């Protein structure tokens, strides 16, 4: 019987007081606990750090660490600091508004029993929006299609992924620093792994819930976000045949999901008439400044005093089919100049 792999979970955080408590609750509620949880605070000015300190004090049986990345704003250096300080076999990566399924760590340990697997990712759903089961089903089918058809490309989703620590050390200096915050750092990491013949797997049972705040951006800002995929692949010298498909999927899905998000009352679980939501969105778009609000950096709005540290019960994740790992391999590493 093979030895159980040890797991570190890394959570980048920037002004995440509204969500970090829920995220840590889902990590602590694992049926197979991680050996280490690292929260990397990136210049937060809200109560993020205080909430993490409270969870440290309340859960002495779990190694919860808080690191501070104050040198540069952005997801890439924040993620890198967490990965570099991870001290176990596998590094799980989620966002501060993620709520992982109770068997998430156990699924990661099972996936990495295959010694050929360097990284793994899975589907997500929005826990504070309606149609959660349908969104999870659609997300899973879309990611399976992308993984199956990406012959020379790799896909990782930063909100729900894990990488073998040895693989991270191998590609650490090859990933892009993204000093201008213009790339998808998770896609950059995935492409770097594939270029070095390090296989990525997709597992439909590795499920994470996310906040629907991701689709609250204006159409202008979301377009900038969607086109980062093509920019990231071009940086790797690729003429990606998947880039137009990924961009189209993101843009076509944005408007209906955005309208639903704006019309849904998550607290009362009620959906208002969609036409009113669309009218509100049009008015908001006409009056909205160009804020570049949709960034790859981990972000969150600062809540009011009543909302600081508020804990919500993570939703129950619907079960999917049996595990189907699909490793992606290349015959030889791509030459580097």
PDB file of C-alpha atoms in Angstrom, residues 57-275:
ATOM      1  CA  UNK A  57      -6.517  30.392  17.675  1.00  0.00           C
ATOM      2  CA  UNK A  58      -9.748  28.396  17.401  1.00  0.00           C
ATOM      3  CA  UNK A  59      -8.190  25.475  15.513  1.00  0.00           C
ATOM      4  CA  UNK A  60      -4.822  24.652  17.126  1.00  0.00           C
ATOM      5  CA  UNK A  61      -5.027  21.088  15.760  1.00  0.00           C
ATOM      6  CA  UNK A  62      -4.631  22.411  12.193  1.00  0.00           C
ATOM      7  CA  UNK A  63      -1.521  24.153  10.897  1.00  0.00           C
ATOM      8  CA  UNK A  64      -2.961  27.428   9.571  1.00  0.00           C
ATOM      9  CA  UNK A  65      -0.266  29.887   8.488  1.00  0.00           C
ATOM     10  CA  UNK A  66      -0.632  33.536   7.502  1.00  0.00           C
ATOM     11  CA  UNK A  67       2.005  35.009   5.191  1.00  0.00           C
ATOM     12  CA  UNK A  68       2.203  38.606   3.989  1.00  0.00           C
ATOM     13  CA  UNK A  69       3.139  39.518   0.419  1.00  0.00           C
ATOM     14  CA  UNK A  70       3.551  43.287   0.464  1.00  0.00           C
ATOM     15  CA  UNK A  71       6.120  43.808  -2.296  1.00  0.00           C
ATOM     16  CA  UNK A  72       3.756  43.908  -5.273  1.00  0.00           C
ATOM     17  CA  UNK A  73       0.020  43.850  -5.803  1.00  0.00           C
ATOM     18  CA  UNK A  74      -1.198  40.908  -7.859  1.00  0.00           C
ATOM     19  CA  UNK A  75      -2.118  37.262  -7.910  1.00  0.00           C
ATOM     20  CA  UNK A  76       1.119  35.935  -9.426  1.00  0.00           C
ATOM     21  CA  UNK A  77       3.611  37.053  -6.727  1.00  0.00           C
ATOM     22  CA  UNK A  78       1.045  36.232  -4.033  1.00  0.00           C
ATOM     23  CA  UNK A  79       0.536  32.715  -5.355  1.00  0.00           C
ATOM     24  CA  UNK A  80       4.267  32.224  -5.782  1.00  0.00           C
ATOM     25  CA  UNK A  81       5.010  33.139  -2.168  1.00  0.00           C
ATOM     26  CA  UNK A  82       2.468  30.596  -0.967  1.00  0.00           C
ATOM     27  CA  UNK A  83       3.723  27.856  -3.279  1.00  0.00           C
ATOM     28  CA  UNK A  84       7.348  28.547  -2.362  1.00  0.00           C
ATOM     29  CA  UNK A  85       6.558  28.185   1.349  1.00  0.00           C
ATOM     30  CA  UNK A  86       4.485  25.020   1.039  1.00  0.00           C
ATOM     31  CA  UNK A  87       6.194  22.167   2.858  1.00  0.00           C
ATOM     32  CA  UNK A  88       4.281  19.087   1.661  1.00  0.00           C
ATOM     33  CA  UNK A  89       4.027  16.709  -1.309  1.00  0.00           C
ATOM     34  CA  UNK A  90       1.094  18.368  -3.086  1.00  0.00           C
ATOM     35  CA  UNK A  91       0.039  22.032  -3.229  1.00  0.00           C
ATOM     36  CA  UNK A  92      -3.691  22.680  -3.510  1.00  0.00           C
ATOM     37  CA  UNK A  93      -4.653  26.119  -4.773  1.00  0.00           C
ATOM     38  CA  UNK A  94      -8.033  27.791  -4.272  1.00  0.00           C
ATOM     39  CA  UNK A  95      -9.343  31.343  -4.076  1.00  0.00           C
ATOM     40  CA  UNK A  96     -10.430  33.087  -0.897  1.00  0.00           C
ATOM     41  CA  UNK A  97     -14.084  32.853  -1.936  1.00  0.00           C
ATOM     42  CA  UNK A  98     -13.853  29.128  -2.739  1.00  0.00           C
ATOM     43  CA  UNK A  99     -15.807  26.570  -0.716  1.00  0.00           C
ATOM     44  CA  UNK A 100     -14.333  23.166  -1.486  1.00  0.00           C
ATOM     45  CA  UNK A 101     -16.309  19.928  -1.280  1.00  0.00           C
ATOM     46  CA  UNK A 102     -15.736  17.832   1.896  1.00  0.00           C
ATOM     47  CA  UNK A 103     -13.766  15.190  -0.018  1.00  0.00           C
ATOM     48  CA  UNK A 104     -11.584  17.701  -1.904  1.00  0.00           C
ATOM     49  CA  UNK A 105      -8.297  16.841  -0.155  1.00  0.00           C
ATOM     50  CA  UNK A 106      -9.101  13.128  -0.297  1.00  0.00           C
ATOM     51  CA  UNK A 107      -9.713  13.402  -4.053  1.00  0.00           C
ATOM     52  CA  UNK A 108      -6.381  15.176  -4.517  1.00  0.00           C
ATOM     53  CA  UNK A 109      -4.557  12.423  -2.649  1.00  0.00           C
ATOM     54  CA  UNK A 110      -6.205   9.816  -4.868  1.00  0.00           C
ATOM     55  CA  UNK A 111      -5.387  11.703  -8.078  1.00  0.00           C
ATOM     56  CA  UNK A 112      -1.703  11.995  -7.251  1.00  0.00           C
ATOM     57  CA  UNK A 113      -1.352   8.295  -6.551  1.00  0.00           C
ATOM     58  CA  UNK A 114      -0.657   8.217 -10.290  1.00  0.00           C
ATOM     59  CA  UNK A 115       3.048   9.160 -10.349  1.00  0.00           C
ATOM     60  CA  UNK A 116       2.738  10.562 -13.881  1.00  0.00           C
ATOM     61  CA  UNK A 117       0.295  13.297 -12.880  1.00  0.00           C
ATOM     62  CA  UNK A 118       1.914  16.701 -12.267  1.00  0.00           C
ATOM     63  CA  UNK A 119      -1.254  18.749 -11.725  1.00  0.00           C
ATOM     64  CA  UNK A 120      -5.015  18.327 -11.586  1.00  0.00           C
ATOM     65  CA  UNK A 121      -8.050  20.589 -11.895  1.00  0.00           C
ATOM     66  CA  UNK A 122     -11.816  20.168 -11.720  1.00  0.00           C
ATOM     67  CA  UNK A 123     -15.209  21.853 -12.229  1.00  0.00           C
ATOM     68  CA  UNK A 124     -16.803  24.681 -10.263  1.00  0.00           C
ATOM     69  CA  UNK A 125     -20.236  26.134  -9.581  1.00  0.00           C
ATOM     70  CA  UNK A 126     -21.512  29.405  -8.085  1.00  0.00           C
ATOM     71  CA  UNK A 127     -22.870  28.719  -4.617  1.00  0.00           C
ATOM     72  CA  UNK A 128     -24.659  32.078  -4.291  1.00  0.00           C
ATOM     73  CA  UNK A 129     -26.598  31.817  -7.561  1.00  0.00           C
ATOM     74  CA  UNK A 130     -29.555  29.706  -8.692  1.00  0.00           C
ATOM     75  CA  UNK A 131     -29.271  26.645 -10.969  1.00  0.00           C
ATOM     76  CA  UNK A 132     -26.213  25.374  -9.100  1.00  0.00           C
ATOM     77  CA  UNK A 133     -26.522  21.792 -10.317  1.00  0.00           C
ATOM     78  CA  UNK A 134     -27.004  22.891 -13.918  1.00  0.00           C
ATOM     79  CA  UNK A 135     -24.047  25.308 -13.755  1.00  0.00           C
ATOM     80  CA  UNK A 136     -21.845  22.559 -12.323  1.00  0.00           C
ATOM     81  CA  UNK A 137     -22.945  20.136 -15.054  1.00  0.00           C
ATOM     82  CA  UNK A 138     -22.336  22.730 -17.793  1.00  0.00           C
ATOM     83  CA  UNK A 139     -18.976  23.769 -16.360  1.00  0.00           C
ATOM     84  CA  UNK A 140     -17.863  20.131 -16.124  1.00  0.00           C
ATOM     85  CA  UNK A 141     -18.847  19.338 -19.727  1.00  0.00           C
ATOM     86  CA  UNK A 142     -17.166  22.495 -21.022  1.00  0.00           C
ATOM     87  CA  UNK A 143     -13.908  21.793 -19.204  1.00  0.00           C
ATOM     88  CA  UNK A 144     -13.913  18.176 -20.345  1.00  0.00           C
ATOM     89  CA  UNK A 145     -14.278  19.380 -23.942  1.00  0.00           C
ATOM     90  CA  UNK A 146     -11.433  21.869 -23.572  1.00  0.00           C
ATOM     91  CA  UNK A 147      -9.163  19.324 -21.893  1.00  0.00           C
ATOM     92  CA  UNK A 148      -9.920  16.690 -24.528  1.00  0.00           C
ATOM     93  CA  UNK A 149      -9.262  18.998 -27.485  1.00  0.00           C
ATOM     94  CA  UNK A 150      -6.263  20.928 -26.168  1.00  0.00           C
ATOM     95  CA  UNK A 151      -3.552  18.806 -27.767  1.00  0.00           C
ATOM     96  CA  UNK A 152      -0.645  21.169 -27.163  1.00  0.00           C
ATOM     97  CA  UNK A 153      -2.242  23.370 -24.545  1.00  0.00           C
ATOM     98  CA  UNK A 154      -2.914  22.976 -20.854  1.00  0.00           C
ATOM     99  CA  UNK A 155      -5.767  24.061 -18.649  1.00  0.00           C
ATOM    100  CA  UNK A 156      -5.722  24.747 -14.921  1.00  0.00           C
ATOM    101  CA  UNK A 157      -8.337  26.737 -13.022  1.00  0.00           C
ATOM    102  CA  UNK A 158      -6.730  28.707 -10.207  1.00  0.00           C
ATOM    103  CA  UNK A 159      -9.837  28.516  -8.026  1.00  0.00           C
ATOM    104  CA  UNK A 160      -9.771  24.710  -8.028  1.00  0.00           C
ATOM    105  CA  UNK A 161      -6.458  23.003  -8.744  1.00  0.00           C
ATOM    106  CA  UNK A 162      -3.470  21.207  -7.250  1.00  0.00           C
ATOM    107  CA  UNK A 163       0.116  20.707  -8.359  1.00  0.00           C
ATOM    108  CA  UNK A 164       2.799  18.314  -7.227  1.00  0.00           C
ATOM    109  CA  UNK A 165       5.427  20.227  -5.227  1.00  0.00           C
ATOM    110  CA  UNK A 166       8.245  18.678  -7.255  1.00  0.00           C
ATOM    111  CA  UNK A 167       6.601  19.861 -10.492  1.00  0.00           C
ATOM    112  CA  UNK A 168       6.296  23.396  -9.127  1.00  0.00           C
ATOM    113  CA  UNK A 169       9.982  23.454  -8.246  1.00  0.00           C
ATOM    114  CA  UNK A 170      10.820  22.273 -11.758  1.00  0.00           C
ATOM    115  CA  UNK A 171       8.900  25.050 -13.542  1.00  0.00           C
ATOM    116  CA  UNK A 172       9.030  27.809 -10.919  1.00  0.00           C
ATOM    117  CA  UNK A 173      11.626  29.915 -12.731  1.00  0.00           C
ATOM    118  CA  UNK A 174       9.996  29.287 -16.119  1.00  0.00           C
ATOM    119  CA  UNK A 175       6.624  30.845 -15.297  1.00  0.00           C
ATOM    120  CA  UNK A 176       6.010  34.453 -16.271  1.00  0.00           C
ATOM    121  CA  UNK A 177       6.259  37.085 -13.475  1.00  0.00           C
ATOM    122  CA  UNK A 178       3.349  39.047 -15.036  1.00  0.00           C
ATOM    123  CA  UNK A 179       4.551  42.351 -13.610  1.00  0.00           C
ATOM    124  CA  UNK A 180       1.854  44.262 -15.530  1.00  0.00           C
ATOM    125  CA  UNK A 181      -0.983  41.966 -14.411  1.00  0.00           C
ATOM    126  CA  UNK A 182      -2.117  41.153 -17.958  1.00  0.00           C
ATOM    127  CA  UNK A 183      -2.131  37.339 -18.045  1.00  0.00           C
ATOM    128  CA  UNK A 184      -4.039  34.353 -16.747  1.00  0.00           C
ATOM    129  CA  UNK A 185      -1.459  33.113 -14.240  1.00  0.00           C
ATOM    130  CA  UNK A 186      -3.112  29.692 -13.994  1.00  0.00           C
ATOM    131  CA  UNK A 187      -3.012  29.214 -17.781  1.00  0.00           C
ATOM    132  CA  UNK A 188       0.610  30.394 -17.855  1.00  0.00           C
ATOM    133  CA  UNK A 189       1.443  27.723 -15.269  1.00  0.00           C
ATOM    134  CA  UNK A 190      -0.495  25.071 -17.197  1.00  0.00           C
ATOM    135  CA  UNK A 191       1.246  25.883 -20.481  1.00  0.00           C
ATOM    136  CA  UNK A 192       4.635  25.806 -18.765  1.00  0.00           C
ATOM    137  CA  UNK A 193       3.887  22.347 -17.354  1.00  0.00           C
ATOM    138  CA  UNK A 194       2.832  21.008 -20.763  1.00  0.00           C
ATOM    139  CA  UNK A 195       5.896  22.511 -22.444  1.00  0.00           C
ATOM    140  CA  UNK A 196       8.026  20.539 -20.007  1.00  0.00           C
ATOM    141  CA  UNK A 197       6.171  17.262 -20.534  1.00  0.00           C
ATOM    142  CA  UNK A 198       4.492  17.389 -17.120  1.00  0.00           C
ATOM    143  CA  UNK A 199       0.944  15.978 -17.510  1.00  0.00           C
ATOM    144  CA  UNK A 200      -2.201  17.736 -16.299  1.00  0.00           C
ATOM    145  CA  UNK A 201      -5.289  15.709 -15.362  1.00  0.00           C
ATOM    146  CA  UNK A 202      -8.928  16.665 -15.180  1.00  0.00           C
ATOM    147  CA  UNK A 203     -11.108  15.053 -12.494  1.00  0.00           C
ATOM    148  CA  UNK A 204     -14.859  15.824 -12.488  1.00  0.00           C
ATOM    149  CA  UNK A 205     -15.157  14.876  -8.808  1.00  0.00           C
ATOM    150  CA  UNK A 206     -12.706  17.580  -7.675  1.00  0.00           C
ATOM    151  CA  UNK A 207     -15.479  20.119  -7.054  1.00  0.00           C
ATOM    152  CA  UNK A 208     -15.299  23.650  -5.665  1.00  0.00           C
ATOM    153  CA  UNK A 209     -17.973  26.292  -5.183  1.00  0.00           C
ATOM    154  CA  UNK A 210     -17.230  29.957  -5.917  1.00  0.00           C
ATOM    155  CA  UNK A 211     -18.967  33.261  -5.393  1.00  0.00           C
ATOM    156  CA  UNK A 212     -20.817  34.681  -8.388  1.00  0.00           C
ATOM    157  CA  UNK A 213     -19.110  38.026  -7.784  1.00  0.00           C
ATOM    158  CA  UNK A 214     -16.860  37.107 -10.707  1.00  0.00           C
ATOM    159  CA  UNK A 215     -19.596  38.080 -13.152  1.00  0.00           C
ATOM    160  CA  UNK A 216     -20.375  41.435 -11.514  1.00  0.00           C
ATOM    161  CA  UNK A 217     -17.769  43.189 -13.676  1.00  0.00           C
ATOM    162  CA  UNK A 218     -18.847  45.545 -16.438  1.00  0.00           C
ATOM    163  CA  UNK A 219     -18.881  44.149 -20.006  1.00  0.00           C
ATOM    164  CA  UNK A 220     -15.791  46.221 -20.799  1.00  0.00           C
ATOM    165  CA  UNK A 221     -13.807  44.800 -17.898  1.00  0.00           C
ATOM    166  CA  UNK A 222     -14.975  41.246 -18.520  1.00  0.00           C
ATOM    167  CA  UNK A 223     -13.887  41.518 -22.166  1.00  0.00           C
ATOM    168  CA  UNK A 224     -10.388  42.424 -20.993  1.00  0.00           C
ATOM    169  CA  UNK A 225     -10.443  39.397 -18.719  1.00  0.00           C
ATOM    170  CA  UNK A 226     -11.654  37.056 -21.476  1.00  0.00           C
ATOM    171  CA  UNK A 227      -8.939  38.131 -23.916  1.00  0.00           C
ATOM    172  CA  UNK A 228      -6.163  37.389 -21.425  1.00  0.00           C
ATOM    173  CA  UNK A 229      -6.226  33.751 -22.496  1.00  0.00           C
ATOM    174  CA  UNK A 230      -5.077  34.569 -26.030  1.00  0.00           C
ATOM    175  CA  UNK A 231      -2.458  36.971 -24.688  1.00  0.00           C
ATOM    176  CA  UNK A 232      -1.098  34.252 -22.400  1.00  0.00           C
ATOM    177  CA  UNK A 233      -0.822  31.671 -25.181  1.00  0.00           C
ATOM    178  CA  UNK A 234       0.877  34.182 -27.498  1.00  0.00           C
ATOM    179  CA  UNK A 235       3.441  34.849 -24.783  1.00  0.00           C
ATOM    180  CA  UNK A 236       4.315  31.148 -25.034  1.00  0.00           C
ATOM    181  CA  UNK A 237       4.821  31.461 -28.798  1.00  0.00           C
ATOM    182  CA  UNK A 238       1.600  29.610 -29.622  1.00  0.00           C
ATOM    183  CA  UNK A 239      -1.035  30.252 -32.245  1.00  0.00           C
ATOM    184  CA  UNK A 240      -3.721  28.760 -30.068  1.00  0.00           C
ATOM    185  CA  UNK A 241      -6.692  27.220 -31.842  1.00  0.00           C
ATOM    186  CA  UNK A 242      -8.451  27.051 -28.474  1.00  0.00           C
ATOM    187  CA  UNK A 243      -8.063  30.753 -27.613  1.00  0.00           C
ATOM    188  CA  UNK A 244     -10.986  31.944 -29.804  1.00  0.00           C
ATOM    189  CA  UNK A 245     -13.144  29.121 -28.424  1.00  0.00           C
ATOM    190  CA  UNK A 246     -12.327  29.937 -24.799  1.00  0.00           C
ATOM    191  CA  UNK A 247     -12.891  33.664 -25.382  1.00  0.00           C
ATOM    192  CA  UNK A 248     -16.208  32.988 -27.124  1.00  0.00           C
ATOM    193  CA  UNK A 249     -17.404  30.686 -24.333  1.00  0.00           C
ATOM    194  CA  UNK A 250     -16.585  33.307 -21.704  1.00  0.00           C
ATOM    195  CA  UNK A 251     -18.214  36.180 -23.576  1.00  0.00           C
ATOM    196  CA  UNK A 252     -21.338  34.269 -24.631  1.00  0.00           C
ATOM    197  CA  UNK A 253     -21.856  33.032 -21.090  1.00  0.00           C
ATOM    198  CA  UNK A 254     -21.261  36.410 -19.473  1.00  0.00           C
ATOM    199  CA  UNK A 255     -24.479  38.249 -20.358  1.00  0.00           C
ATOM    200  CA  UNK A 256     -27.078  35.664 -19.242  1.00  0.00           C
ATOM    201  CA  UNK A 257     -25.113  34.774 -16.105  1.00  0.00           C
ATOM    202  CA  UNK A 258     -24.518  38.449 -15.335  1.00  0.00           C
ATOM    203  CA  UNK A 259     -28.239  39.208 -15.693  1.00  0.00           C
ATOM    204  CA  UNK A 260     -29.137  36.291 -13.416  1.00  0.00           C
ATOM    205  CA  UNK A 261     -26.553  37.422 -10.868  1.00  0.00           C
ATOM    206  CA  UNK A 262     -27.963  40.941 -10.768  1.00  0.00           C
ATOM    207  CA  UNK A 263     -31.540  39.711 -10.432  1.00  0.00           C
ATOM    208  CA  UNK A 264     -30.925  37.022  -7.792  1.00  0.00           C
ATOM    209  CA  UNK A 265     -31.415  37.607  -4.082  1.00  0.00           C
ATOM    210  CA  UNK A 266     -29.065  34.999  -2.588  1.00  0.00           C
ATOM    211  CA  UNK A 267     -30.221  35.569   0.987  1.00  0.00           C
ATOM    212  CA  UNK A 268     -33.895  34.954   0.179  1.00  0.00           C
ATOM    213  CA  UNK A 269     -33.169  32.694  -2.796  1.00  0.00           C
ATOM    214  CA  UNK A 270     -35.485  34.646  -5.072  1.00  0.00           C
ATOM    215  CA  UNK A 271     -35.055  35.570  -8.728  1.00  0.00           C
ATOM    216  CA  UNK A 272     -36.631  38.808  -9.942  1.00  0.00           C
ATOM    217  CA  UNK A 273     -37.938  39.364 -13.463  1.00  0.00           C
ATOM    218  CA  UNK A 274     -34.908  39.145 -15.824  1.00  0.00           C
ATOM    219  CA  UNK A 275     -35.961  42.109 -18.008  1.00  0.00           C
TER     220      UNK A 275
END
